[in-house]
PDB file of C-alpha atoms in Angstrom:
ATOM      1  CA  UNK A 218      20.289  11.826 -70.615  1.00  0.00           C
ATOM      2  CA  UNK A 219      21.394  12.627 -67.086  1.00  0.00           C
ATOM      3  CA  UNK A 220      21.764   9.827 -64.511  1.00  0.00           C
ATOM      4  CA  UNK A 221      19.817  10.032 -61.245  1.00  0.00           C
ATOM      5  CA  UNK A 222      22.038  11.227 -58.387  1.00  0.00           C
ATOM      6  CA  UNK A 223      22.698   8.553 -55.728  1.00  0.00           C
ATOM      7  CA  UNK A 224      21.438   9.041 -52.190  1.00  0.00           C
ATOM      8  CA  UNK A 225      23.847  10.214 -49.531  1.00  0.00           C
ATOM      9  CA  UNK A 226      25.099   7.820 -46.787  1.00  0.00           C
ATOM     10  CA  UNK A 227      23.205   9.837 -44.164  1.00  0.00           C
ATOM     11  CA  UNK A 228      19.944   9.507 -46.090  1.00  0.00           C
ATOM     12  CA  UNK A 229      20.449   5.752 -46.503  1.00  0.00           C
ATOM     13  CA  UNK A 230      21.183   5.425 -42.769  1.00  0.00           C
ATOM     14  CA  UNK A 231      18.039   7.357 -41.769  1.00  0.00           C
ATOM     15  CA  UNK A 232      15.917   5.331 -44.189  1.00  0.00           C
ATOM     16  CA  UNK A 233      17.265   2.080 -42.784  1.00  0.00           C
ATOM     17  CA  UNK A 234      16.779   3.264 -39.207  1.00  0.00           C
ATOM     18  CA  UNK A 235      13.173   4.220 -39.958  1.00  0.00           C
ATOM     19  CA  UNK A 236      12.417   0.847 -41.515  1.00  0.00           C
ATOM     20  CA  UNK A 237      14.002  -0.959 -38.566  1.00  0.00           C
ATOM     21  CA  UNK A 238      11.941   1.013 -36.038  1.00  0.00           C
ATOM     22  CA  UNK A 239       8.753   0.315 -37.958  1.00  0.00           C
ATOM     23  CA  UNK A 240       9.527  -3.392 -38.065  1.00  0.00           C
ATOM     24  CA  UNK A 241      10.222  -3.461 -34.330  1.00  0.00           C
ATOM     25  CA  UNK A 242       7.074  -1.515 -33.460  1.00  0.00           C
ATOM     26  CA  UNK A 243       4.831  -3.492 -35.793  1.00  0.00           C
ATOM     27  CA  UNK A 244       4.319  -6.488 -33.433  1.00  0.00           C
ATOM     28  CA  UNK A 245       3.582  -4.124 -30.547  1.00  0.00           C
ATOM     29  CA  UNK A 246       1.136  -2.103 -32.637  1.00  0.00           C
ATOM     30  CA  UNK A 247      -0.571  -5.266 -33.845  1.00  0.00           C
ATOM     31  CA  UNK A 248      -0.801  -6.535 -30.271  1.00  0.00           C
ATOM     32  CA  UNK A 249      -2.359  -3.287 -29.043  1.00  0.00           C
ATOM     33  CA  UNK A 250      -4.774  -3.269 -31.976  1.00  0.00           C
ATOM     34  CA  UNK A 251      -5.723  -6.862 -31.210  1.00  0.00           C
ATOM     35  CA  UNK A 252      -6.380  -5.994 -27.559  1.00  0.00           C
ATOM     36  CA  UNK A 253      -8.426  -2.950 -28.525  1.00  0.00           C
ATOM     37  CA  UNK A 254     -10.532  -5.160 -30.800  1.00  0.00           C
ATOM     38  CA  UNK A 255     -11.518  -7.357 -27.849  1.00  0.00           C
ATOM     39  CA  UNK A 256     -14.243  -6.074 -25.547  1.00  0.00           C
ATOM     40  CA  UNK A 257     -13.504  -8.488 -22.696  1.00  0.00           C
ATOM     41  CA  UNK A 258     -10.405  -9.621 -20.827  1.00  0.00           C
ATOM     42  CA  UNK A 259      -7.803 -11.759 -22.554  1.00  0.00           C
ATOM     43  CA  UNK A 260      -6.042 -14.520 -20.640  1.00  0.00           C
ATOM     44  CA  UNK A 261      -2.267 -14.343 -20.900  1.00  0.00           C
ATOM     45  CA  UNK A 262      -0.384 -17.465 -21.971  1.00  0.00           C
ATOM     46  CA  UNK A 263       1.418 -19.585 -19.413  1.00  0.00           C
ATOM     47  CA  UNK A 264       4.902 -18.514 -20.501  1.00  0.00           C
ATOM     48  CA  UNK A 265       4.085 -14.901 -19.515  1.00  0.00           C
ATOM     49  CA  UNK A 266       3.093 -15.999 -16.013  1.00  0.00           C
ATOM     50  CA  UNK A 267       6.228 -18.132 -15.762  1.00  0.00           C
ATOM     51  CA  UNK A 268       8.415 -15.207 -16.819  1.00  0.00           C
ATOM     52  CA  UNK A 269       6.807 -12.937 -14.203  1.00  0.00           C
ATOM     53  CA  UNK A 270       7.226 -15.606 -11.529  1.00  0.00           C
ATOM     54  CA  UNK A 271      10.913 -16.060 -12.376  1.00  0.00           C
ATOM     55  CA  UNK A 272      11.627 -12.316 -12.220  1.00  0.00           C
ATOM     56  CA  UNK A 273       9.951 -11.984  -8.824  1.00  0.00           C
ATOM     57  CA  UNK A 274      11.734 -15.095  -7.534  1.00  0.00           C
ATOM     58  CA  UNK A 275      15.038 -13.425  -8.361  1.00  0.00           C
ATOM     59  CA  UNK A 276      13.997 -10.653  -5.933  1.00  0.00           C
ATOM     60  CA  UNK A 277      13.142 -13.137  -3.164  1.00  0.00           C
ATOM     61  CA  UNK A 278       9.363 -13.082  -3.770  1.00  0.00           C
ATOM     62  CA  UNK A 279       7.356 -16.208  -4.547  1.00  0.00           C
ATOM     63  CA  UNK A 280       4.280 -15.252  -6.571  1.00  0.00           C
ATOM     64  CA  UNK A 281       1.459 -17.594  -7.550  1.00  0.00           C
ATOM     65  CA  UNK A 282      -1.826 -16.910  -9.341  1.00  0.00           C
ATOM     66  CA  UNK A 283      -4.488 -19.123 -10.854  1.00  0.00           C
ATOM     67  CA  UNK A 284      -4.739 -16.950 -13.970  1.00  0.00           C
ATOM     68  CA  UNK A 285      -3.376 -13.693 -15.398  1.00  0.00           C
ATOM     69  CA  UNK A 286      -5.515 -11.431 -17.580  1.00  0.00           C
ATOM     70  CA  UNK A 287      -5.008  -8.288 -19.658  1.00  0.00           C
ATOM     71  CA  UNK A 288      -8.047  -6.015 -19.820  1.00  0.00           C
ATOM     72  CA  UNK A 289      -8.889  -3.721 -22.768  1.00  0.00           C
ATOM     73  CA  UNK A 290      -7.535  -0.676 -20.856  1.00  0.00           C
ATOM     74  CA  UNK A 291      -4.154  -2.467 -20.380  1.00  0.00           C
ATOM     75  CA  UNK A 292      -4.935  -3.336 -16.769  1.00  0.00           C
ATOM     76  CA  UNK A 293      -3.127  -6.470 -15.608  1.00  0.00           C
ATOM     77  CA  UNK A 294      -5.392  -8.657 -13.464  1.00  0.00           C
ATOM     78  CA  UNK A 295      -4.658 -11.792 -11.430  1.00  0.00           C
ATOM     79  CA  UNK A 296      -7.026 -14.255  -9.767  1.00  0.00           C
ATOM     80  CA  UNK A 297      -6.371 -16.167  -6.525  1.00  0.00           C
ATOM     81  CA  UNK A 298      -3.058 -14.480  -5.764  1.00  0.00           C
ATOM     82  CA  UNK A 299      -0.666 -15.680  -3.061  1.00  0.00           C
ATOM     83  CA  UNK A 300       2.683 -14.124  -2.136  1.00  0.00           C
ATOM     84  CA  UNK A 301       5.429 -15.425   0.134  1.00  0.00           C
ATOM     85  CA  UNK A 302       8.969 -14.252   0.809  1.00  0.00           C
ATOM     86  CA  UNK A 303      12.213 -16.187   1.014  1.00  0.00           C
ATOM     87  CA  UNK A 304      13.176 -16.832   4.620  1.00  0.00           C
ATOM     88  CA  UNK A 305       9.601 -16.593   5.942  1.00  0.00           C
ATOM     89  CA  UNK A 306       7.338 -19.587   6.501  1.00  0.00           C
ATOM     90  CA  UNK A 307       4.012 -19.699   4.669  1.00  0.00           C
ATOM     91  CA  UNK A 308       2.129 -17.098   2.696  1.00  0.00           C
ATOM     92  CA  UNK A 309       2.168 -13.489   3.862  1.00  0.00           C
ATOM     93  CA  UNK A 310      -0.430 -12.111   1.427  1.00  0.00           C
ATOM     94  CA  UNK A 311      -3.388 -13.566  -0.459  1.00  0.00           C
ATOM     95  CA  UNK A 312      -6.081 -11.915  -2.583  1.00  0.00           C
ATOM     96  CA  UNK A 313      -9.063 -13.145  -4.531  1.00  0.00           C
ATOM     97  CA  UNK A 314      -8.419 -10.496  -7.199  1.00  0.00           C
ATOM     98  CA  UNK A 315      -5.634  -7.999  -7.852  1.00  0.00           C
ATOM     99  CA  UNK A 316      -5.556  -5.442 -10.671  1.00  0.00           C
ATOM    100  CA  UNK A 317      -2.723  -3.124 -11.692  1.00  0.00           C
ATOM    101  CA  UNK A 318      -3.239  -0.451 -14.381  1.00  0.00           C
ATOM    102  CA  UNK A 319      -0.181   0.466 -16.474  1.00  0.00           C
ATOM    103  CA  UNK A 320       0.764   3.438 -18.653  1.00  0.00           C
ATOM    104  CA  UNK A 321       0.779   2.334 -22.335  1.00  0.00           C
ATOM    105  CA  UNK A 322       3.479   4.834 -23.371  1.00  0.00           C
ATOM    106  CA  UNK A 323       5.828   3.718 -20.581  1.00  0.00           C
ATOM    107  CA  UNK A 324       4.996   0.086 -21.322  1.00  0.00           C
ATOM    108  CA  UNK A 325       6.129   0.505 -24.938  1.00  0.00           C
ATOM    109  CA  UNK A 326       9.406   1.920 -23.619  1.00  0.00           C
ATOM    110  CA  UNK A 327       9.906  -1.172 -21.463  1.00  0.00           C
ATOM    111  CA  UNK A 328       9.019   0.566 -18.165  1.00  0.00           C
ATOM    112  CA  UNK A 329       6.374  -0.712 -15.767  1.00  0.00           C
ATOM    113  CA  UNK A 330       4.736   2.313 -14.128  1.00  0.00           C
ATOM    114  CA  UNK A 331       1.540   1.457 -12.196  1.00  0.00           C
ATOM    115  CA  UNK A 332      -1.176   4.102 -12.177  1.00  0.00           C
ATOM    116  CA  UNK A 333      -3.899   2.240 -10.263  1.00  0.00           C
ATOM    117  CA  UNK A 334      -4.103  -0.683  -7.847  1.00  0.00           C
ATOM    118  CA  UNK A 335      -7.204  -2.624  -6.875  1.00  0.00           C
ATOM    119  CA  UNK A 336      -7.409  -5.412  -4.300  1.00  0.00           C
ATOM    120  CA  UNK A 337     -10.473  -7.506  -3.488  1.00  0.00           C
ATOM    121  CA  UNK A 338     -10.734 -10.195  -0.832  1.00  0.00           C
ATOM    122  CA  UNK A 339      -7.166  -9.603   0.362  1.00  0.00           C
ATOM    123  CA  UNK A 340      -5.650 -10.913   3.601  1.00  0.00           C
ATOM    124  CA  UNK A 341      -2.325 -10.329   5.359  1.00  0.00           C
ATOM    125  CA  UNK A 342      -0.630 -12.980   7.502  1.00  0.00           C
ATOM    126  CA  UNK A 343       2.125 -12.952  10.108  1.00  0.00           C
ATOM    127  CA  UNK A 344       4.320 -16.066   9.710  1.00  0.00           C
ATOM    128  CA  UNK A 345       5.007 -18.306  12.687  1.00  0.00           C
ATOM    129  CA  UNK A 346       8.702 -17.424  12.461  1.00  0.00           C
ATOM    130  CA  UNK A 347       7.827 -13.753  13.133  1.00  0.00           C
ATOM    131  CA  UNK A 348       4.857 -13.991  15.531  1.00  0.00           C
ATOM    132  CA  UNK A 349       5.618 -13.442  19.215  1.00  0.00           C
ATOM    133  CA  UNK A 350       3.873 -16.655  20.288  1.00  0.00           C
ATOM    134  CA  UNK A 351       5.353 -18.711  17.445  1.00  0.00           C
ATOM    135  CA  UNK A 352       1.976 -19.316  15.797  1.00  0.00           C
ATOM    136  CA  UNK A 353       0.915 -18.090  12.384  1.00  0.00           C
ATOM    137  CA  UNK A 354      -1.881 -15.551  12.719  1.00  0.00           C
ATOM    138  CA  UNK A 355      -4.017 -13.367  10.510  1.00  0.00           C
ATOM    139  CA  UNK A 356      -3.163  -9.661  10.682  1.00  0.00           C
ATOM    140  CA  UNK A 357      -5.751  -8.351   8.226  1.00  0.00           C
ATOM    141  CA  UNK A 358      -8.858 -10.483   7.756  1.00  0.00           C
ATOM    142  CA  UNK A 359     -10.354  -8.440   4.944  1.00  0.00           C
ATOM    143  CA  UNK A 360      -8.862  -5.687   2.789  1.00  0.00           C
ATOM    144  CA  UNK A 361     -10.569  -3.804  -0.031  1.00  0.00           C
ATOM    145  CA  UNK A 362      -8.365  -1.212  -1.702  1.00  0.00           C
ATOM    146  CA  UNK A 363      -8.424   1.056  -4.745  1.00  0.00           C
ATOM    147  CA  UNK A 364      -5.544   3.512  -5.093  1.00  0.00           C
ATOM    148  CA  UNK A 365      -4.818   5.666  -8.146  1.00  0.00           C
ATOM    149  CA  UNK A 366      -1.979   8.008  -9.051  1.00  0.00           C
ATOM    150  CA  UNK A 367      -3.454  11.272 -10.351  1.00  0.00           C
ATOM    151  CA  UNK A 368      -0.862  13.920 -11.142  1.00  0.00           C
ATOM    152  CA  UNK A 369       0.895  14.875  -7.907  1.00  0.00           C
ATOM    153  CA  UNK A 370      -1.626  13.034  -5.725  1.00  0.00           C
ATOM    154  CA  UNK A 371      -2.239   9.481  -4.539  1.00  0.00           C
ATOM    155  CA  UNK A 372      -6.010   9.164  -4.551  1.00  0.00           C
ATOM    156  CA  UNK A 373      -7.395   6.725  -1.957  1.00  0.00           C
ATOM    157  CA  UNK A 374     -10.727   5.935  -3.565  1.00  0.00           C
ATOM    158  CA  UNK A 375     -11.466   2.937  -1.338  1.00  0.00           C
ATOM    159  CA  UNK A 376      -9.479   1.644   1.632  1.00  0.00           C
ATOM    160  CA  UNK A 377     -11.387  -0.548   4.082  1.00  0.00           C
ATOM    161  CA  UNK A 378      -9.600  -2.805   6.554  1.00  0.00           C
ATOM    162  CA  UNK A 379     -10.939  -5.319   9.060  1.00  0.00           C
ATOM    163  CA  UNK A 380      -8.517  -6.987  11.454  1.00  0.00           C
ATOM    164  CA  UNK A 381     -10.253  -8.994  14.170  1.00  0.00           C
ATOM    165  CA  UNK A 382     -12.152  -6.483  16.324  1.00  0.00           C
ATOM    166  CA  UNK A 383     -10.577  -3.529  14.530  1.00  0.00           C
ATOM    167  CA  UNK A 384     -12.088  -1.712  11.571  1.00  0.00           C
ATOM    168  CA  UNK A 385     -10.420   1.092   9.647  1.00  0.00           C
ATOM    169  CA  UNK A 386     -11.584   3.320   6.800  1.00  0.00           C
ATOM    170  CA  UNK A 387      -9.205   5.655   4.946  1.00  0.00           C
ATOM    171  CA  UNK A 388     -10.066   8.101   2.145  1.00  0.00           C
ATOM    172  CA  UNK A 389      -8.736  11.246   0.467  1.00  0.00           C
ATOM    173  CA  UNK A 390      -5.521  12.342  -1.241  1.00  0.00           C
ATOM    174  CA  UNK A 391      -1.861  12.034  -0.253  1.00  0.00           C
ATOM    175  CA  UNK A 392       1.252  13.611  -1.859  1.00  0.00           C
ATOM    176  CA  UNK A 393       2.837  11.390  -4.488  1.00  0.00           C
ATOM    177  CA  UNK A 394       6.173  12.109  -2.809  1.00  0.00           C
ATOM    178  CA  UNK A 395       5.339   9.305  -0.372  1.00  0.00           C
ATOM    179  CA  UNK A 396       6.134   6.833  -3.168  1.00  0.00           C
ATOM    180  CA  UNK A 397       9.599   8.204  -3.847  1.00  0.00           C
ATOM    181  CA  UNK A 398      12.194   6.000  -2.213  1.00  0.00           C
ATOM    182  CA  UNK A 399      15.066   7.714  -0.445  1.00  0.00           C
ATOM    183  CA  UNK A 400      18.734   6.874  -0.978  1.00  0.00           C
ATOM    184  CA  UNK A 401      19.509   3.256  -0.040  1.00  0.00           C
ATOM    185  CA  UNK A 402      21.407   2.797   3.246  1.00  0.00           C
ATOM    186  CA  UNK A 403      25.000   1.621   3.215  1.00  0.00           C
ATOM    187  CA  UNK A 404      24.046  -1.788   4.662  1.00  0.00           C
ATOM    188  CA  UNK A 405      20.542  -2.508   3.419  1.00  0.00           C
ATOM    189  CA  UNK A 406      18.808  -5.477   5.134  1.00  0.00           C
ATOM    190  CA  UNK A 407      17.384  -8.281   3.067  1.00  0.00           C
ATOM    191  CA  UNK A 408      13.779  -8.259   1.874  1.00  0.00           C
ATOM    192  CA  UNK A 409      12.783 -10.972   4.348  1.00  0.00           C
ATOM    193  CA  UNK A 410      14.243  -9.016   7.291  1.00  0.00           C
ATOM    194  CA  UNK A 411      12.492  -5.789   6.259  1.00  0.00           C
ATOM    195  CA  UNK A 412       9.215  -7.634   5.767  1.00  0.00           C
ATOM    196  CA  UNK A 413       9.586  -9.450   9.086  1.00  0.00           C
ATOM    197  CA  UNK A 414      10.124  -6.121  10.848  1.00  0.00           C
ATOM    198  CA  UNK A 415       6.998  -4.603   9.289  1.00  0.00           C
ATOM    199  CA  UNK A 416       4.815  -7.642  10.059  1.00  0.00           C
ATOM    200  CA  UNK A 417       6.129  -7.792  13.643  1.00  0.00           C
ATOM    201  CA  UNK A 418       5.281  -4.112  14.186  1.00  0.00           C
ATOM    202  CA  UNK A 419       1.759  -4.598  12.825  1.00  0.00           C
ATOM    203  CA  UNK A 420       1.234  -7.632  15.068  1.00  0.00           C
ATOM    204  CA  UNK A 421       2.298  -5.677  18.158  1.00  0.00           C
ATOM    205  CA  UNK A 422      -0.058  -2.788  17.352  1.00  0.00           C
ATOM    206  CA  UNK A 423      -2.982  -5.123  16.637  1.00  0.00           C
ATOM    207  CA  UNK A 424      -2.398  -7.090  19.837  1.00  0.00           C
ATOM    208  CA  UNK A 425      -2.589  -3.889  21.886  1.00  0.00           C
ATOM    209  CA  UNK A 426      -5.771  -2.758  20.135  1.00  0.00           C
ATOM    210  CA  UNK A 427      -7.426  -6.179  20.415  1.00  0.00           C
ATOM    211  CA  UNK A 428      -6.568  -6.293  24.117  1.00  0.00           C
ATOM    212  CA  UNK A 429      -8.467  -3.034  24.489  1.00  0.00           C
ATOM    213  CA  UNK A 430     -11.669  -4.630  23.220  1.00  0.00           C
ATOM    214  CA  UNK A 431     -11.278  -3.538  19.602  1.00  0.00           C
ATOM    215  CA  UNK A 432     -11.185  -0.210  17.821  1.00  0.00           C
ATOM    216  CA  UNK A 433     -12.943   1.772  15.097  1.00  0.00           C
ATOM    217  CA  UNK A 434     -10.635   4.102  13.165  1.00  0.00           C
ATOM    218  CA  UNK A 435     -11.473   6.676  10.493  1.00  0.00           C
ATOM    219  CA  UNK A 436      -8.783   8.605   8.594  1.00  0.00           C
ATOM    220  CA  UNK A 437      -9.440  11.449   6.168  1.00  0.00           C
ATOM    221  CA  UNK A 438      -6.709  12.966   3.969  1.00  0.00           C
ATOM    222  CA  UNK A 439      -7.227  16.318   2.221  1.00  0.00           C
ATOM    223  CA  UNK A 440      -4.852  17.659  -0.428  1.00  0.00           C
ATOM    224  CA  UNK A 441      -4.158  21.411  -0.655  1.00  0.00           C
ATOM    225  CA  UNK A 442      -3.332  23.594  -3.629  1.00  0.00           C
ATOM    226  CA  UNK A 443       0.303  24.010  -2.526  1.00  0.00           C
ATOM    227  CA  UNK A 444       0.921  20.248  -2.715  1.00  0.00           C
ATOM    228  CA  UNK A 445       0.734  19.594   1.031  1.00  0.00           C
ATOM    229  CA  UNK A 446      -1.899  17.413   2.681  1.00  0.00           C
ATOM    230  CA  UNK A 447      -3.801  17.535   5.958  1.00  0.00           C
ATOM    231  CA  UNK A 448      -4.717  14.344   7.803  1.00  0.00           C
ATOM    232  CA  UNK A 449      -7.399  13.927  10.449  1.00  0.00           C
ATOM    233  CA  UNK A 450      -8.117  10.699  12.318  1.00  0.00           C
ATOM    234  CA  UNK A 451     -10.556   9.568  14.984  1.00  0.00           C
ATOM    235  CA  UNK A 452     -10.400   6.316  16.955  1.00  0.00           C
ATOM    236  CA  UNK A 453     -12.684   4.804  19.580  1.00  0.00           C
ATOM    237  CA  UNK A 454     -11.220   2.031  21.747  1.00  0.00           C
ATOM    238  CA  UNK A 455     -12.640  -0.097  24.516  1.00  0.00           C
ATOM    239  CA  UNK A 456     -10.852  -1.427  27.612  1.00  0.00           C
ATOM    240  CA  UNK A 457      -7.061  -1.808  27.638  1.00  0.00           C
ATOM    241  CA  UNK A 458      -4.749  -3.806  29.913  1.00  0.00           C
ATOM    242  CA  UNK A 459      -1.035  -3.145  30.295  1.00  0.00           C
ATOM    243  CA  UNK A 460       0.858  -5.908  32.078  1.00  0.00           C
ATOM    244  CA  UNK A 461       3.994  -3.792  32.490  1.00  0.00           C
ATOM    245  CA  UNK A 462       1.994  -1.391  34.751  1.00  0.00           C
ATOM    246  CA  UNK A 463       0.231  -4.032  36.780  1.00  0.00           C
ATOM    247  CA  UNK A 464      -3.327  -3.773  35.418  1.00  0.00           C
ATOM    248  CA  UNK A 465      -4.533  -0.633  33.698  1.00  0.00           C
ATOM    249  CA  UNK A 466      -8.150  -0.258  32.590  1.00  0.00           C
ATOM    250  CA  UNK A 467      -9.299   2.526  30.267  1.00  0.00           C
ATOM    251  CA  UNK A 468     -12.986   2.713  29.397  1.00  0.00           C
ATOM    252  CA  UNK A 469     -14.458   4.847  26.626  1.00  0.00           C
ATOM    253  CA  UNK A 470     -11.072   5.900  25.247  1.00  0.00           C
ATOM    254  CA  UNK A 471     -11.404   8.328  22.345  1.00  0.00           C
ATOM    255  CA  UNK A 472      -8.443   9.527  20.309  1.00  0.00           C
ATOM    256  CA  UNK A 473      -8.230  12.201  17.624  1.00  0.00           C
ATOM    257  CA  UNK A 474      -5.193  13.256  15.638  1.00  0.00           C
ATOM    258  CA  UNK A 475      -4.273  15.868  13.050  1.00  0.00           C
ATOM    259  CA  UNK A 476      -1.116  16.076  10.941  1.00  0.00           C
ATOM    260  CA  UNK A 477       0.328  17.873   7.918  1.00  0.00           C
ATOM    261  CA  UNK A 478       2.460  16.314   5.205  1.00  0.00           C
ATOM    262  CA  UNK A 479       4.822  18.274   2.974  1.00  0.00           C
ATOM    263  CA  UNK A 480       4.708  17.894  -0.806  1.00  0.00           C
ATOM    264  CA  UNK A 481       7.613  15.439  -0.620  1.00  0.00           C
ATOM    265  CA  UNK A 482       5.698  13.276   1.870  1.00  0.00           C
ATOM    266  CA  UNK A 483       7.669  14.335   4.959  1.00  0.00           C
ATOM    267  CA  UNK A 484       5.781  14.775   8.231  1.00  0.00           C
ATOM    268  CA  UNK A 485       5.633  18.464   9.202  1.00  0.00           C
ATOM    269  CA  UNK A 486       3.611  18.936  12.393  1.00  0.00           C
ATOM    270  CA  UNK A 487       1.072  16.852  14.268  1.00  0.00           C
ATOM    271  CA  UNK A 488      -1.259  16.916  17.254  1.00  0.00           C
ATOM    272  CA  UNK A 489      -2.887  14.106  19.264  1.00  0.00           C
ATOM    273  CA  UNK A 490      -5.620  14.389  21.881  1.00  0.00           C
ATOM    274  CA  UNK A 491      -7.293  11.640  23.879  1.00  0.00           C
ATOM    275  CA  UNK A 492      -9.815  11.234  26.651  1.00  0.00           C
ATOM    276  CA  UNK A 493     -11.022   8.259  28.705  1.00  0.00           C
ATOM    277  CA  UNK A 494     -14.198   8.203  30.813  1.00  0.00           C
ATOM    278  CA  UNK A 495     -12.932   5.906  33.591  1.00  0.00           C
ATOM    279  CA  UNK A 496      -9.383   4.885  34.408  1.00  0.00           C
ATOM    280  CA  UNK A 497      -8.118   2.497  37.080  1.00  0.00           C
ATOM    281  CA  UNK A 498      -4.662   1.181  37.903  1.00  0.00           C
ATOM    282  CA  UNK A 499      -4.371  -1.914  40.036  1.00  0.00           C
ATOM    283  CA  UNK A 500      -0.996  -2.716  41.560  1.00  0.00           C
ATOM    284  CA  UNK A 501      -1.731  -3.549  45.157  1.00  0.00           C
ATOM    285  CA  UNK A 502      -4.025  -0.599  45.957  1.00  0.00           C
ATOM    286  CA  UNK A 503      -6.507   0.466  43.262  1.00  0.00           C
ATOM    287  CA  UNK A 504      -6.384   4.039  41.969  1.00  0.00           C
ATOM    288  CA  UNK A 505      -9.361   5.306  39.991  1.00  0.00           C
ATOM    289  CA  UNK A 506      -9.912   8.463  37.955  1.00  0.00           C
ATOM    290  CA  UNK A 507     -13.277   9.536  36.541  1.00  0.00           C
ATOM    291  CA  UNK A 508     -11.636  11.181  33.568  1.00  0.00           C
ATOM    292  CA  UNK A 509      -8.175  11.394  32.095  1.00  0.00           C
ATOM    293  CA  UNK A 510      -7.018  13.594  29.231  1.00  0.00           C
ATOM    294  CA  UNK A 511      -3.962  13.228  27.036  1.00  0.00           C
ATOM    295  CA  UNK A 512      -2.398  15.790  24.698  1.00  0.00           C
ATOM    296  CA  UNK A 513       0.669  15.511  22.500  1.00  0.00           C
ATOM    297  CA  UNK A 514       2.015  17.669  19.690  1.00  0.00           C
ATOM    298  CA  UNK A 515       5.214  18.147  17.787  1.00  0.00           C
ATOM    299  CA  UNK A 516       6.983  18.551  14.461  1.00  0.00           C
ATOM    300  CA  UNK A 517       8.498  15.670  12.536  1.00  0.00           C
ATOM    301  CA  UNK A 518       9.359  12.857  14.944  1.00  0.00           C
ATOM    302  CA  UNK A 519       9.936  15.151  17.950  1.00  0.00           C
ATOM    303  CA  UNK A 520       7.148  16.199  20.305  1.00  0.00           C
ATOM    304  CA  UNK A 521       5.947  16.697  23.852  1.00  0.00           C
ATOM    305  CA  UNK A 522       3.230  15.007  25.898  1.00  0.00           C
ATOM    306  CA  UNK A 523       0.998  16.307  28.711  1.00  0.00           C
ATOM    307  CA  UNK A 524      -1.828  14.721  30.661  1.00  0.00           C
ATOM    308  CA  UNK A 525      -4.424  15.671  33.287  1.00  0.00           C
ATOM    309  CA  UNK A 526      -6.791  13.585  35.411  1.00  0.00           C
ATOM    310  CA  UNK A 527      -9.931  14.106  37.483  1.00  0.00           C
ATOM    311  CA  UNK A 528     -10.031  11.796  40.513  1.00  0.00           C
TER     312      UNK A 528
END
């Protein structure tokens, strides 16, 4: 009677590797099956929230939420969110609800790749340490946002912003290349310094628009078959004062802009036109124009400006 031949070392190694992979994937598979069996959201345990908080704190971000949830479609949801940054006083962002959808395949590989973001009841603040007058102020009073990554496009399904007397509505598609970060600079500033610069810029722009009596802005983005995108924007402002020019008053100011973005998100060419019904400049004597027109166009960050007036 012949004895059964023994298995080769390679076969034993592959068998052991297969068993190990199955054992490692079993808890994940059971967890996904358990989530799929639940029709409603499942609240994550406290140690998960603590782990997330610790990882963000290591990056200089203080994150707090009343509760974290996982939805049946693997969307991570958080209630009563507040975010602050090291080096800045107070909260810079709050939201009643935030949802982030993740890719299951990437999640199993240990990668966090968001595919959709939803924000409800969100607000953005400028800390007192950044504000020009040294007082904490609200930059965005109400933000409703739903953004999804669909192939090579960023789909802006809902983007509504209210900041004081300013309202803004954005919709359409943008190239996904906008999300790709460029090479880091040799001396990269800290997170708090970058965030302070962004918040300071937003505060300056909002102060100018609020001084003009408010503004209504509409932006439409249209993706093209070649991967580029065309942007069109219209804005209606009220009366504006510029202290550096004495006292400038612009009534019925209307602005319109068009721009093209390359597939990698780079700005290609742009055009801006504006018109005001009545313009006056007071610095001693008062100069008044019944109409003033403004035109600017260029490519990238370079351009030229021209203006004409009817006295």
